[in-house]
XYZ file of C-alpha atoms in Angstrom:
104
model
C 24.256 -26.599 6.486
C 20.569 -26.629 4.957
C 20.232 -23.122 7.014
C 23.328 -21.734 5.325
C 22.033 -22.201 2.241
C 18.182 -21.231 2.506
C 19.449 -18.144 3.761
C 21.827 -17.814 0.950
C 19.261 -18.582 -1.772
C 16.788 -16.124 -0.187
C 19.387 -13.136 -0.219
C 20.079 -13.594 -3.209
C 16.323 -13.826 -4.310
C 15.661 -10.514 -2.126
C 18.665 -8.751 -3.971
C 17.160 -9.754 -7.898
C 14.159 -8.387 -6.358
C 15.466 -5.381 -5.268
C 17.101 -4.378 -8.489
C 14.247 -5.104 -10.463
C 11.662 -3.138 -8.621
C 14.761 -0.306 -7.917
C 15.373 -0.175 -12.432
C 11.016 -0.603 -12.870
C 10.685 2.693 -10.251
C 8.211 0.408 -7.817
C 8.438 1.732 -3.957
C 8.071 -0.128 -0.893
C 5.004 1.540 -0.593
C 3.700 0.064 -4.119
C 4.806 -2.964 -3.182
C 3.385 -2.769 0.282
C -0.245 -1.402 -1.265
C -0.253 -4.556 -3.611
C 0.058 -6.655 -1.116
C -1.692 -5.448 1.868
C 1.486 -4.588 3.733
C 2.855 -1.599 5.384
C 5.962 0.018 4.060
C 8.091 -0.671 6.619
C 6.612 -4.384 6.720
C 7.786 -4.341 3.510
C 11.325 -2.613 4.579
C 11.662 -5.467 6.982
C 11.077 -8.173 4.254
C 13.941 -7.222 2.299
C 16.320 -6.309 5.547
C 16.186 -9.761 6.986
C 18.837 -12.664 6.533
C 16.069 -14.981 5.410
C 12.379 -15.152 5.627
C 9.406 -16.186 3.826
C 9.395 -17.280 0.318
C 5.226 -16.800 0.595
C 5.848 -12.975 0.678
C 8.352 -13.171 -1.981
C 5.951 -14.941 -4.181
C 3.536 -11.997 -3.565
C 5.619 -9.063 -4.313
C 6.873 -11.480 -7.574
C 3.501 -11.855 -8.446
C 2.644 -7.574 -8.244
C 5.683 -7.183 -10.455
C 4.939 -9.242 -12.884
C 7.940 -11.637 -11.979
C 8.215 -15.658 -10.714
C 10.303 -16.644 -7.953
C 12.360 -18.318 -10.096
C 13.009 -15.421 -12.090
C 15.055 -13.806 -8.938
C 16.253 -17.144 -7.376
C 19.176 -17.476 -10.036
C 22.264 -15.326 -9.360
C 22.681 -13.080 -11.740
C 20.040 -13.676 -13.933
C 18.628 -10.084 -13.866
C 20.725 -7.631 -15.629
C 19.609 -4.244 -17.001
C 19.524 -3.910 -20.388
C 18.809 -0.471 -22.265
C 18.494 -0.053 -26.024
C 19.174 3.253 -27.799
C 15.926 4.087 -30.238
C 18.172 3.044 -33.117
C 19.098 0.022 -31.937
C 15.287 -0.901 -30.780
C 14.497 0.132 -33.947
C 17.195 -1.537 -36.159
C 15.682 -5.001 -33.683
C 12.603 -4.483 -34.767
C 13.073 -4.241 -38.043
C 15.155 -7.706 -38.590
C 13.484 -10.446 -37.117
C 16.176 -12.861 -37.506
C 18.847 -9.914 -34.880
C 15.893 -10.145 -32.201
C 15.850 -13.938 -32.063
C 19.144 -14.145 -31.525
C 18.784 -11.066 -28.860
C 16.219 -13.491 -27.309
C 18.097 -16.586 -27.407
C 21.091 -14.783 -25.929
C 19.300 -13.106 -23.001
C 16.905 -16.200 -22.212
């Protein structure tokens, strides 16, 4: 049962990761530069049913992420502002705290 769920947890931490360095335009072959990998070493990190949580750490750690930032299901969402509304948040303190406590 244990198995089930390592596996499930590290799908799911490989999928976060995936989207984030898919939306931040990092390639396997970043990642794998970073972190003294080949591409398709990297390729086979995110292919497999489970693995290690070291080389997730790693490729975290080159994207400026934690592990627990990908471990939560859908935690990582793309957000995109328009220049007004970045703008009309930057302006008004009090709309970007309550962006932040919304999104955090």
């Amino acid at each position: 049962m244990a198995i089930s769920k390592e596996r499930n947890e590290y799908r799911i931490a490989v999928e976060n990761l995936r989207r984030f360095l898919r939306a931040s335009k990092i390639t396997y072959r970043d990642v794998g530069a970073a972190i003294g990998m080949s591409e398709s070493g990297v390729k086979k990190v995110f292919g497999a049913s489970d693995g290690s949580f070291q080389r997730l750490v790693e490729i975290c750690r080159f994207a400026g992420l934690s592990l627990s930032d990908v471990l939560q299901e859908n935690r990582m969402v793309d957000v995109a502002f328009t220049e007004k509304q970045q703008a009309t948040l930057a302006a008004d303190m009090s709309l970007f705290r309550l962006y932040w406590i919304l999104a955090y």
